[in-house]
Amino acid sequence: MPGENLTRDEARERAALLSVDGYDVSLDLRTAVGEGDGDGPRTFRSVTTIRFRSSEPGAATFADLIAPSVTSVSLNGRDLDPGEVFDGSRLHLEDLAAENELVVDAQCAYSRTGEGLHRFVDPEDGEVYLYTQYEPADSRRVFANFEQPDLKAPYRFEVRAPEGWTVWSNGVGEQADGVWRFAETKPISTYITCVVAGPYHYVTDSYERTFEDGTRLEIPLGALCRKGLAPYFDSDDVFLVTKQGLDFFHDHFDYPYPFGKYDQAFVPEYNLGAMENPGLVTFREEFIFRGKVTRASYEGRANVILHEMAHMWFGDLVTMVWWDDLWLKESFADFMGTFANVGATRFTDAWITFANRRKAWAYRADQLPSTHPITADIRDLQDAKLNFDGITYAKGASVLKQLVAYVGQDAFLEGARRYFKRNAYGSTRLGDLLSVLEETSGRDMGAWARKWLQTAGVNSLTPQVLLDAEGRVDELAVLQEAAESYPELRPHRVAVGLYRRTAEGALERYARVEADVDGPRTVVAELAGAQAPELVLVNDDDLTYCKTRFDDTSLATLREHLGAITDPLARALCWSALWNLTRDALLPAADFVDLVTRFARRESDIGVLQMLHAWANSALVNYAAPAWRQTGERLLAEVALRDLRAAEPGSEQQLAWARFLATVAAGPDELALLRGLLDGTEKVDGLEVDQELRWAFLEPLASHGAVDETVLAAELARDDTASGKRHQVRCLAARPSEAVKAQAWAQVVESDALSNALVEATIAGFAQPSQRELIAPYAPKYFAVIERVWRERSIQIGMDVVRGLFPSYPTEQGAQATLDATDAWLAAHEDAAPALRRLVLEARDDLARALRAQALANG
């Protein structure tokens, strides 16, 4: 990635010098079809006109462009020599006037990495599909611009496309004489401009609303996907959630949706979950379900739809000045996605998913050596790319949930409304938001921000219960701890819940008190005199962001009666706390697996059940003592098979257990059952083995050598689609063969022929935890190549390779050697790119954590 970075200081200097009046961008995409450009990259013509002003006439600056070649450059009518002003990523501009016009004619490259203008050829029918993805800084791969979020401007796009194609952009488009011309946008940032083009399947609807003042708003709605996915596209549900979300945000934000139409494109080989391009939101097409999925998948999709919709206000209408304040959009959108899901859709239990799944992501990220405050120090674009993490999203959203408890929902939403109206189409910093929240709440937001937004790390809260002579609570206190590396103790608004078993055996709450916890020990006086609890939950209702711990009595109760907790959120919080204890080497992994084998079958929330399956497998693979793994594998496989057969036929619980069986199957009996379910010689009443489930069953069969390349080729012939190809590639790379692993390694590391989606699939197949001996020789190879990979490949592929091929599954004998090799690489490469070092440090921390947990189990 040489020369492609941009520092915060450079962006500040340029923003102080320039203001941008508008862009005209013309793209000729007719080269997307037909023969390519020979040995070089396939390219398209991009002509950009930028009108901008300089506060210092005569000054110099630069525009951003990453392109194989530039045909011509003119500044204020003066032709510049492309060979002199273009260095591969920047156009150097001198002698600016007060008012300027820059025209750049370039040949830009289609992408196969999901960055810039991605080109995908559908193996099913040979059709070509295009879409753009830019965040944080890849619009410069498509047109010349000033690539930073605070230099907002209106855009006019025109696109020439192959005959029979449809083209979409942020504004409404019209076609005439083979050219698509789009209405000028409102002032927006470069990274949220968008173009989607191809023979997509397109469905339309509309949203209408009349406001109290009689104003009527009509928003054209559209949803699109590849033609091959059209039979599975449940656009009615997408539109239903969209309309519910628009109603919800209009009710709460008091600011009409400002970007005209609202298209949602589900696109192939997408690196992210979705992207909030105003008027044209893009999603990964895996949100169109080809097979049966559980309610949790639909809830997850609804959450993403609403998350992106919240960005229309938080991020698009009002944008952060620089990526330091990325949380100003991502934390808010993550919070608002769940807030709206609960308040507007059928997914009224979405806070359970948030507590169980999203916060697990945050807790992991906040304990890595790369943890950072929510308002992070983002020095450059590589820092920005890596900070789309669990802290910026899920911790930030958790802290906002705490803020709502702190200032009240009405004050919080009124602050948001004032924030939009004061800063519409502008750029903001942390202080802009805090000032309106101080107005509406009367609270000192500066002190709150210093504790919650500007410090890193996660606190632990533990109950301390003292009983009197009569067995009642004499004193109940909450103890707060912090890691030595981040010792900040924060103020927490918590609900403390006390639980006892009823005569019928149900574990239910009988007392609840909200309290402000501050400092190392806080006494909750209101609970004095209460009956002695069997379980104390110090973050009941999940009001704050913390790791919940248990006193000895509570932990003993959970070991015997976890499944008896009747409240699903409380139960989910207990599972989450137990998982954190496991990861922190305070609870042996075998104990956690035991809890799953005894109580998971009683879990009513399907999303929690699926999370338990993932955690149980991770406990086995990462945290269990190596000598116990085979025993644990057998236990989980037996439980998966038992509960698969016991589940209600055709239920989503049955489907979840079937998928879990595929994850843990290793013995001959389980593998034979999977093979029989595929060929029809075995049957589980009510279980429909659709195409997606067939691939799920084939991966363990492939990884254990029970099926060969011929079987996988036959399955691809049965499912000759883009999805089928990804599954086949993953299964091929999963086979237990030295030659297979060598080929997979070469395809990912030594070649750039694979697309981003196939790189991801190959890595997933290569790194099988059941093949530790087979992949052990690649540990030294990994450390020998990662710096070159980071230097030569795009940042997305670099991230995929560095994360995905780290030797996370060493043999028992080689574990410490792998940790030592990681330390040696870090010591020898102190001058490596900070983003690369961060990825290696994070992987090292995960491995060290796993070894600590294994040591506890061995002890």
PDB file of C-alpha atoms in Angstrom, residues 553-763:
ATOM      1  CA  THR A 553     -23.193 -18.372  46.146  1.00  0.00           C
ATOM      2  CA  SER A 554     -24.389 -16.964  42.826  1.00  0.00           C
ATOM      3  CA  LEU A 555     -21.889 -19.006  40.840  1.00  0.00           C
ATOM      4  CA  ALA A 556     -22.893 -22.177  42.671  1.00  0.00           C
ATOM      5  CA  THR A 557     -26.541 -21.417  41.911  1.00  0.00           C
ATOM      6  CA  LEU A 558     -25.801 -20.993  38.224  1.00  0.00           C
ATOM      7  CA  ARG A 559     -23.892 -24.270  38.074  1.00  0.00           C
ATOM      8  CA  GLU A 560     -27.022 -26.095  39.215  1.00  0.00           C
ATOM      9  CA  HIS A 561     -29.953 -23.924  38.125  1.00  0.00           C
ATOM     10  CA  LEU A 562     -28.941 -21.681  35.207  1.00  0.00           C
ATOM     11  CA  GLY A 563     -31.686 -23.093  33.034  1.00  0.00           C
ATOM     12  CA  ALA A 564     -34.286 -22.237  35.679  1.00  0.00           C
ATOM     13  CA  ILE A 565     -33.905 -18.460  35.221  1.00  0.00           C
ATOM     14  CA  THR A 566     -37.217 -17.452  33.696  1.00  0.00           C
ATOM     15  CA  ASP A 567     -36.315 -13.995  32.367  1.00  0.00           C
ATOM     16  CA  PRO A 568     -34.575 -14.405  28.991  1.00  0.00           C
ATOM     17  CA  LEU A 569     -32.500 -11.211  29.291  1.00  0.00           C
ATOM     18  CA  ALA A 570     -31.259 -12.145  32.764  1.00  0.00           C
ATOM     19  CA  ARG A 571     -30.414 -15.610  31.513  1.00  0.00           C
ATOM     20  CA  ALA A 572     -28.517 -14.175  28.549  1.00  0.00           C
ATOM     21  CA  LEU A 573     -26.575 -11.841  30.843  1.00  0.00           C
ATOM     22  CA  CYS A 574     -25.565 -14.790  33.014  1.00  0.00           C
ATOM     23  CA  TRP A 575     -24.372 -16.752  29.995  1.00  0.00           C
ATOM     24  CA  SER A 576     -22.383 -13.726  28.834  1.00  0.00           C
ATOM     25  CA  ALA A 577     -20.787 -13.345  32.262  1.00  0.00           C
ATOM     26  CA  LEU A 578     -19.856 -17.030  32.356  1.00  0.00           C
ATOM     27  CA  TRP A 579     -18.288 -16.752  28.930  1.00  0.00           C
ATOM     28  CA  ASN A 580     -16.194 -13.794  30.080  1.00  0.00           C
ATOM     29  CA  LEU A 581     -15.052 -15.834  33.088  1.00  0.00           C
ATOM     30  CA  THR A 582     -13.980 -18.579  30.690  1.00  0.00           C
ATOM     31  CA  ARG A 583     -12.062 -16.205  28.453  1.00  0.00           C
ATOM     32  CA  ASP A 584     -10.406 -14.624  31.486  1.00  0.00           C
ATOM     33  CA  ALA A 585      -9.170 -18.027  32.742  1.00  0.00           C
ATOM     34  CA  LEU A 586     -11.379 -17.821  35.843  1.00  0.00           C
ATOM     35  CA  LEU A 587     -13.705 -20.651  34.826  1.00  0.00           C
ATOM     36  CA  PRO A 588     -12.297 -23.820  33.207  1.00  0.00           C
ATOM     37  CA  ALA A 589     -13.438 -24.272  29.626  1.00  0.00           C
ATOM     38  CA  ALA A 590     -14.622 -27.786  30.472  1.00  0.00           C
ATOM     39  CA  ASP A 591     -16.966 -26.269  33.065  1.00  0.00           C
ATOM     40  CA  PHE A 592     -18.437 -23.907  30.497  1.00  0.00           C
ATOM     41  CA  VAL A 593     -18.918 -26.765  28.042  1.00  0.00           C
ATOM     42  CA  ASP A 594     -20.613 -28.733  30.816  1.00  0.00           C
ATOM     43  CA  LEU A 595     -23.049 -25.863  31.426  1.00  0.00           C
ATOM     44  CA  VAL A 596     -23.868 -25.771  27.707  1.00  0.00           C
ATOM     45  CA  THR A 597     -24.453 -29.512  27.562  1.00  0.00           C
ATOM     46  CA  ARG A 598     -26.868 -29.324  30.519  1.00  0.00           C
ATOM     47  CA  PHE A 599     -28.711 -26.049  29.976  1.00  0.00           C
ATOM     48  CA  ALA A 600     -28.503 -24.915  26.339  1.00  0.00           C
ATOM     49  CA  ARG A 601     -31.440 -27.104  25.348  1.00  0.00           C
ATOM     50  CA  ARG A 602     -33.649 -25.045  27.707  1.00  0.00           C
ATOM     51  CA  GLU A 603     -32.740 -21.751  26.008  1.00  0.00           C
ATOM     52  CA  SER A 604     -35.846 -20.188  24.458  1.00  0.00           C
ATOM     53  CA  ASP A 605     -34.134 -17.314  22.617  1.00  0.00           C
ATOM     54  CA  ILE A 606     -32.814 -18.744  19.352  1.00  0.00           C
ATOM     55  CA  GLY A 607     -30.135 -16.078  18.992  1.00  0.00           C
ATOM     56  CA  VAL A 608     -28.771 -16.873  22.448  1.00  0.00           C
ATOM     57  CA  LEU A 609     -28.824 -20.594  21.638  1.00  0.00           C
ATOM     58  CA  GLN A 610     -26.794 -20.043  18.482  1.00  0.00           C
ATOM     59  CA  MET A 611     -24.357 -17.847  20.409  1.00  0.00           C
ATOM     60  CA  LEU A 612     -23.954 -20.616  22.994  1.00  0.00           C
ATOM     61  CA  HIS A 613     -23.128 -23.033  20.212  1.00  0.00           C
ATOM     62  CA  ALA A 614     -20.424 -20.685  18.936  1.00  0.00           C
ATOM     63  CA  TRP A 615     -19.013 -20.113  22.425  1.00  0.00           C
ATOM     64  CA  ALA A 616     -18.994 -23.815  23.256  1.00  0.00           C
ATOM     65  CA  ASN A 617     -17.052 -24.588  20.106  1.00  0.00           C
ATOM     66  CA  SER A 618     -14.625 -21.751  20.822  1.00  0.00           C
ATOM     67  CA  ALA A 619     -14.170 -22.995  24.392  1.00  0.00           C
ATOM     68  CA  LEU A 620     -13.293 -26.422  23.040  1.00  0.00           C
ATOM     69  CA  VAL A 621     -10.995 -25.226  20.261  1.00  0.00           C
ATOM     70  CA  ASN A 622      -9.211 -22.370  22.060  1.00  0.00           C
ATOM     71  CA  TYR A 623      -9.510 -22.621  25.830  1.00  0.00           C
ATOM     72  CA  ALA A 624      -9.832 -26.282  26.791  1.00  0.00           C
ATOM     73  CA  ALA A 625      -6.837 -28.292  27.937  1.00  0.00           C
ATOM     74  CA  PRO A 626      -5.427 -30.083  24.879  1.00  0.00           C
ATOM     75  CA  ALA A 627      -5.706 -33.454  26.607  1.00  0.00           C
ATOM     76  CA  TRP A 628      -9.432 -32.867  27.173  1.00  0.00           C
ATOM     77  CA  ARG A 629     -10.310 -31.689  23.661  1.00  0.00           C
ATOM     78  CA  GLN A 630     -11.215 -35.114  22.341  1.00  0.00           C
ATOM     79  CA  THR A 631     -13.472 -35.735  25.334  1.00  0.00           C
ATOM     80  CA  GLY A 632     -15.095 -32.331  24.916  1.00  0.00           C
ATOM     81  CA  GLU A 633     -15.546 -32.903  21.201  1.00  0.00           C
ATOM     82  CA  ARG A 634     -17.355 -36.179  21.910  1.00  0.00           C
ATOM     83  CA  LEU A 635     -19.559 -34.557  24.587  1.00  0.00           C
ATOM     84  CA  LEU A 636     -20.631 -31.711  22.336  1.00  0.00           C
ATOM     85  CA  ALA A 637     -21.291 -34.044  19.414  1.00  0.00           C
ATOM     86  CA  GLU A 638     -23.428 -36.307  21.618  1.00  0.00           C
ATOM     87  CA  VAL A 639     -25.413 -33.338  22.929  1.00  0.00           C
ATOM     88  CA  ALA A 640     -25.845 -31.886  19.430  1.00  0.00           C
ATOM     89  CA  LEU A 641     -27.170 -35.207  18.164  1.00  0.00           C
ATOM     90  CA  ARG A 642     -29.411 -35.697  21.217  1.00  0.00           C
ATOM     91  CA  ASP A 643     -30.964 -32.255  20.973  1.00  0.00           C
ATOM     92  CA  LEU A 644     -31.248 -32.397  17.189  1.00  0.00           C
ATOM     93  CA  ARG A 645     -33.416 -35.490  17.554  1.00  0.00           C
ATOM     94  CA  ALA A 646     -35.305 -34.094  20.559  1.00  0.00           C
ATOM     95  CA  ALA A 647     -36.152 -30.722  19.001  1.00  0.00           C
ATOM     96  CA  GLU A 648     -39.583 -30.102  17.585  1.00  0.00           C
ATOM     97  CA  PRO A 649     -39.578 -31.280  13.943  1.00  0.00           C
ATOM     98  CA  GLY A 650     -39.154 -28.382  11.529  1.00  0.00           C
ATOM     99  CA  SER A 651     -38.392 -25.884  14.306  1.00  0.00           C
ATOM    100  CA  GLU A 652     -35.624 -23.321  14.255  1.00  0.00           C
ATOM    101  CA  GLN A 653     -34.136 -25.029  17.325  1.00  0.00           C
ATOM    102  CA  GLN A 654     -33.817 -28.194  15.254  1.00  0.00           C
ATOM    103  CA  LEU A 655     -32.045 -26.251  12.521  1.00  0.00           C
ATOM    104  CA  ALA A 656     -29.684 -24.637  15.038  1.00  0.00           C
ATOM    105  CA  TRP A 657     -28.743 -28.014  16.512  1.00  0.00           C
ATOM    106  CA  ALA A 658     -28.214 -29.447  13.023  1.00  0.00           C
ATOM    107  CA  ARG A 659     -25.785 -26.662  12.180  1.00  0.00           C
ATOM    108  CA  PHE A 660     -24.041 -27.117  15.524  1.00  0.00           C
ATOM    109  CA  LEU A 661     -23.672 -30.833  14.841  1.00  0.00           C
ATOM    110  CA  ALA A 662     -21.921 -29.937  11.583  1.00  0.00           C
ATOM    111  CA  THR A 663     -19.562 -27.680  13.545  1.00  0.00           C
ATOM    112  CA  VAL A 664     -18.517 -30.307  16.105  1.00  0.00           C
ATOM    113  CA  ALA A 665     -18.845 -33.551  14.133  1.00  0.00           C
ATOM    114  CA  ALA A 666     -15.565 -35.447  14.102  1.00  0.00           C
ATOM    115  CA  GLY A 667     -16.257 -39.071  15.040  1.00  0.00           C
ATOM    116  CA  PRO A 668     -17.235 -41.761  12.547  1.00  0.00           C
ATOM    117  CA  ASP A 669     -20.850 -41.979  13.766  1.00  0.00           C
ATOM    118  CA  GLU A 670     -21.563 -38.263  13.372  1.00  0.00           C
ATOM    119  CA  LEU A 671     -19.805 -38.093  10.022  1.00  0.00           C
ATOM    120  CA  ALA A 672     -21.746 -41.119   8.799  1.00  0.00           C
ATOM    121  CA  LEU A 673     -24.995 -39.437   9.842  1.00  0.00           C
ATOM    122  CA  LEU A 674     -24.092 -36.278   7.941  1.00  0.00           C
ATOM    123  CA  ARG A 675     -23.220 -38.341   4.863  1.00  0.00           C
ATOM    124  CA  GLY A 676     -26.506 -40.199   5.183  1.00  0.00           C
ATOM    125  CA  LEU A 677     -28.506 -36.960   5.482  1.00  0.00           C
ATOM    126  CA  LEU A 678     -26.856 -35.809   2.268  1.00  0.00           C
ATOM    127  CA  ASP A 679     -27.521 -38.936   0.236  1.00  0.00           C
ATOM    128  CA  GLY A 680     -30.962 -39.602   1.709  1.00  0.00           C
ATOM    129  CA  THR A 681     -30.130 -42.825   3.555  1.00  0.00           C
ATOM    130  CA  GLU A 682     -30.614 -41.097   6.914  1.00  0.00           C
ATOM    131  CA  LYS A 683     -33.460 -38.898   8.036  1.00  0.00           C
ATOM    132  CA  VAL A 684     -34.270 -36.647  10.988  1.00  0.00           C
ATOM    133  CA  ASP A 685     -37.990 -36.022  11.166  1.00  0.00           C
ATOM    134  CA  GLY A 686     -38.790 -32.468  10.071  1.00  0.00           C
ATOM    135  CA  LEU A 687     -35.247 -31.500   9.065  1.00  0.00           C
ATOM    136  CA  GLU A 688     -35.131 -30.163   5.525  1.00  0.00           C
ATOM    137  CA  VAL A 689     -31.606 -30.511   4.171  1.00  0.00           C
ATOM    138  CA  ASP A 690     -31.637 -27.564   1.756  1.00  0.00           C
ATOM    139  CA  GLN A 691     -28.671 -26.449  -0.314  1.00  0.00           C
ATOM    140  CA  GLU A 692     -27.111 -24.237   2.347  1.00  0.00           C
ATOM    141  CA  LEU A 693     -27.367 -27.015   4.934  1.00  0.00           C
ATOM    142  CA  ARG A 694     -25.846 -29.467   2.449  1.00  0.00           C
ATOM    143  CA  TRP A 695     -22.727 -27.293   2.226  1.00  0.00           C
ATOM    144  CA  ALA A 696     -22.649 -26.964   6.029  1.00  0.00           C
ATOM    145  CA  PHE A 697     -22.580 -30.777   6.276  1.00  0.00           C
ATOM    146  CA  LEU A 698     -19.972 -31.132   3.549  1.00  0.00           C
ATOM    147  CA  GLU A 699     -17.331 -28.985   5.250  1.00  0.00           C
ATOM    148  CA  PRO A 700     -16.713 -31.327   8.223  1.00  0.00           C
ATOM    149  CA  LEU A 701     -16.837 -34.285   5.868  1.00  0.00           C
ATOM    150  CA  ALA A 702     -14.186 -32.635   3.710  1.00  0.00           C
ATOM    151  CA  SER A 703     -12.012 -31.551   6.629  1.00  0.00           C
ATOM    152  CA  HIS A 704     -11.965 -35.108   8.032  1.00  0.00           C
ATOM    153  CA  GLY A 705     -11.263 -36.705   4.665  1.00  0.00           C
ATOM    154  CA  ALA A 706     -14.685 -38.331   4.349  1.00  0.00           C
ATOM    155  CA  VAL A 707     -15.409 -36.794   0.922  1.00  0.00           C
ATOM    156  CA  ASP A 708     -13.036 -36.021  -1.916  1.00  0.00           C
ATOM    157  CA  GLU A 709     -12.732 -33.489  -4.697  1.00  0.00           C
ATOM    158  CA  THR A 710     -15.094 -35.504  -6.913  1.00  0.00           C
ATOM    159  CA  VAL A 711     -17.933 -35.230  -4.414  1.00  0.00           C
ATOM    160  CA  LEU A 712     -17.346 -31.492  -4.026  1.00  0.00           C
ATOM    161  CA  ALA A 713     -17.296 -31.019  -7.804  1.00  0.00           C
ATOM    162  CA  ALA A 714     -20.601 -32.850  -8.057  1.00  0.00           C
ATOM    163  CA  GLU A 715     -22.080 -30.624  -5.374  1.00  0.00           C
ATOM    164  CA  LEU A 716     -20.938 -27.527  -7.243  1.00  0.00           C
ATOM    165  CA  ALA A 717     -22.613 -28.880 -10.386  1.00  0.00           C
ATOM    166  CA  ARG A 718     -25.775 -29.180  -8.306  1.00  0.00           C
ATOM    167  CA  ASP A 719     -25.343 -25.598  -7.005  1.00  0.00           C
ATOM    168  CA  ASP A 720     -23.425 -23.831  -9.776  1.00  0.00           C
ATOM    169  CA  THR A 721     -23.875 -20.367  -8.297  1.00  0.00           C
ATOM    170  CA  ALA A 722     -21.697 -17.695  -6.718  1.00  0.00           C
ATOM    171  CA  SER A 723     -22.635 -19.004  -3.278  1.00  0.00           C
ATOM    172  CA  GLY A 724     -21.946 -22.562  -4.332  1.00  0.00           C
ATOM    173  CA  LYS A 725     -18.508 -21.616  -5.623  1.00  0.00           C
ATOM    174  CA  ARG A 726     -17.568 -19.966  -2.310  1.00  0.00           C
ATOM    175  CA  HIS A 727     -18.701 -23.035  -0.384  1.00  0.00           C
ATOM    176  CA  GLN A 728     -16.821 -25.381  -2.700  1.00  0.00           C
ATOM    177  CA  VAL A 729     -13.601 -23.367  -2.439  1.00  0.00           C
ATOM    178  CA  ARG A 730     -13.810 -23.428   1.364  1.00  0.00           C
ATOM    179  CA  CYS A 731     -14.439 -27.175   1.407  1.00  0.00           C
ATOM    180  CA  LEU A 732     -11.614 -27.858  -1.050  1.00  0.00           C
ATOM    181  CA  ALA A 733      -9.143 -25.944   1.135  1.00  0.00           C
ATOM    182  CA  ALA A 734     -10.392 -27.796   4.240  1.00  0.00           C
ATOM    183  CA  ARG A 735      -9.252 -31.251   3.037  1.00  0.00           C
ATOM    184  CA  PRO A 736      -6.574 -32.873   5.245  1.00  0.00           C
ATOM    185  CA  SER A 737      -3.742 -33.033   2.742  1.00  0.00           C
ATOM    186  CA  GLU A 738      -0.295 -31.434   2.589  1.00  0.00           C
ATOM    187  CA  ALA A 739      -0.746 -30.755  -1.110  1.00  0.00           C
ATOM    188  CA  VAL A 740      -4.128 -29.117  -0.518  1.00  0.00           C
ATOM    189  CA  LYS A 741      -2.724 -26.812   2.146  1.00  0.00           C
ATOM    190  CA  ALA A 742       0.247 -25.872  -0.035  1.00  0.00           C
ATOM    191  CA  GLN A 743      -2.052 -25.004  -2.912  1.00  0.00           C
ATOM    192  CA  ALA A 744      -4.397 -22.948  -0.706  1.00  0.00           C
ATOM    193  CA  TRP A 745      -1.456 -21.045   0.792  1.00  0.00           C
ATOM    194  CA  ALA A 746      -0.042 -20.262  -2.647  1.00  0.00           C
ATOM    195  CA  GLN A 747      -3.404 -19.093  -3.986  1.00  0.00           C
ATOM    196  CA  VAL A 748      -3.819 -16.602  -1.150  1.00  0.00           C
ATOM    197  CA  VAL A 749      -0.258 -15.504  -0.400  1.00  0.00           C
ATOM    198  CA  GLU A 750       1.621 -15.785  -3.671  1.00  0.00           C
ATOM    199  CA  SER A 751      -1.120 -14.782  -6.111  1.00  0.00           C
ATOM    200  CA  ASP A 752      -3.725 -12.053  -6.383  1.00  0.00           C
ATOM    201  CA  ALA A 753      -5.917 -13.953  -8.839  1.00  0.00           C
ATOM    202  CA  LEU A 754      -8.673 -14.736  -6.323  1.00  0.00           C
ATOM    203  CA  SER A 755     -11.398 -12.239  -5.560  1.00  0.00           C
ATOM    204  CA  ASN A 756     -11.903 -11.008  -2.016  1.00  0.00           C
ATOM    205  CA  ALA A 757     -14.718 -13.506  -1.414  1.00  0.00           C
ATOM    206  CA  LEU A 758     -12.646 -16.461  -2.593  1.00  0.00           C
ATOM    207  CA  VAL A 759      -9.635 -15.309  -0.554  1.00  0.00           C
ATOM    208  CA  GLU A 760     -11.887 -15.312   2.504  1.00  0.00           C
ATOM    209  CA  ALA A 761     -13.282 -18.765   1.638  1.00  0.00           C
ATOM    210  CA  THR A 762      -9.827 -20.240   1.033  1.00  0.00           C
ATOM    211  CA  ILE A 763      -8.489 -18.924   4.334  1.00  0.00           C
TER     212      ILE A 763
END
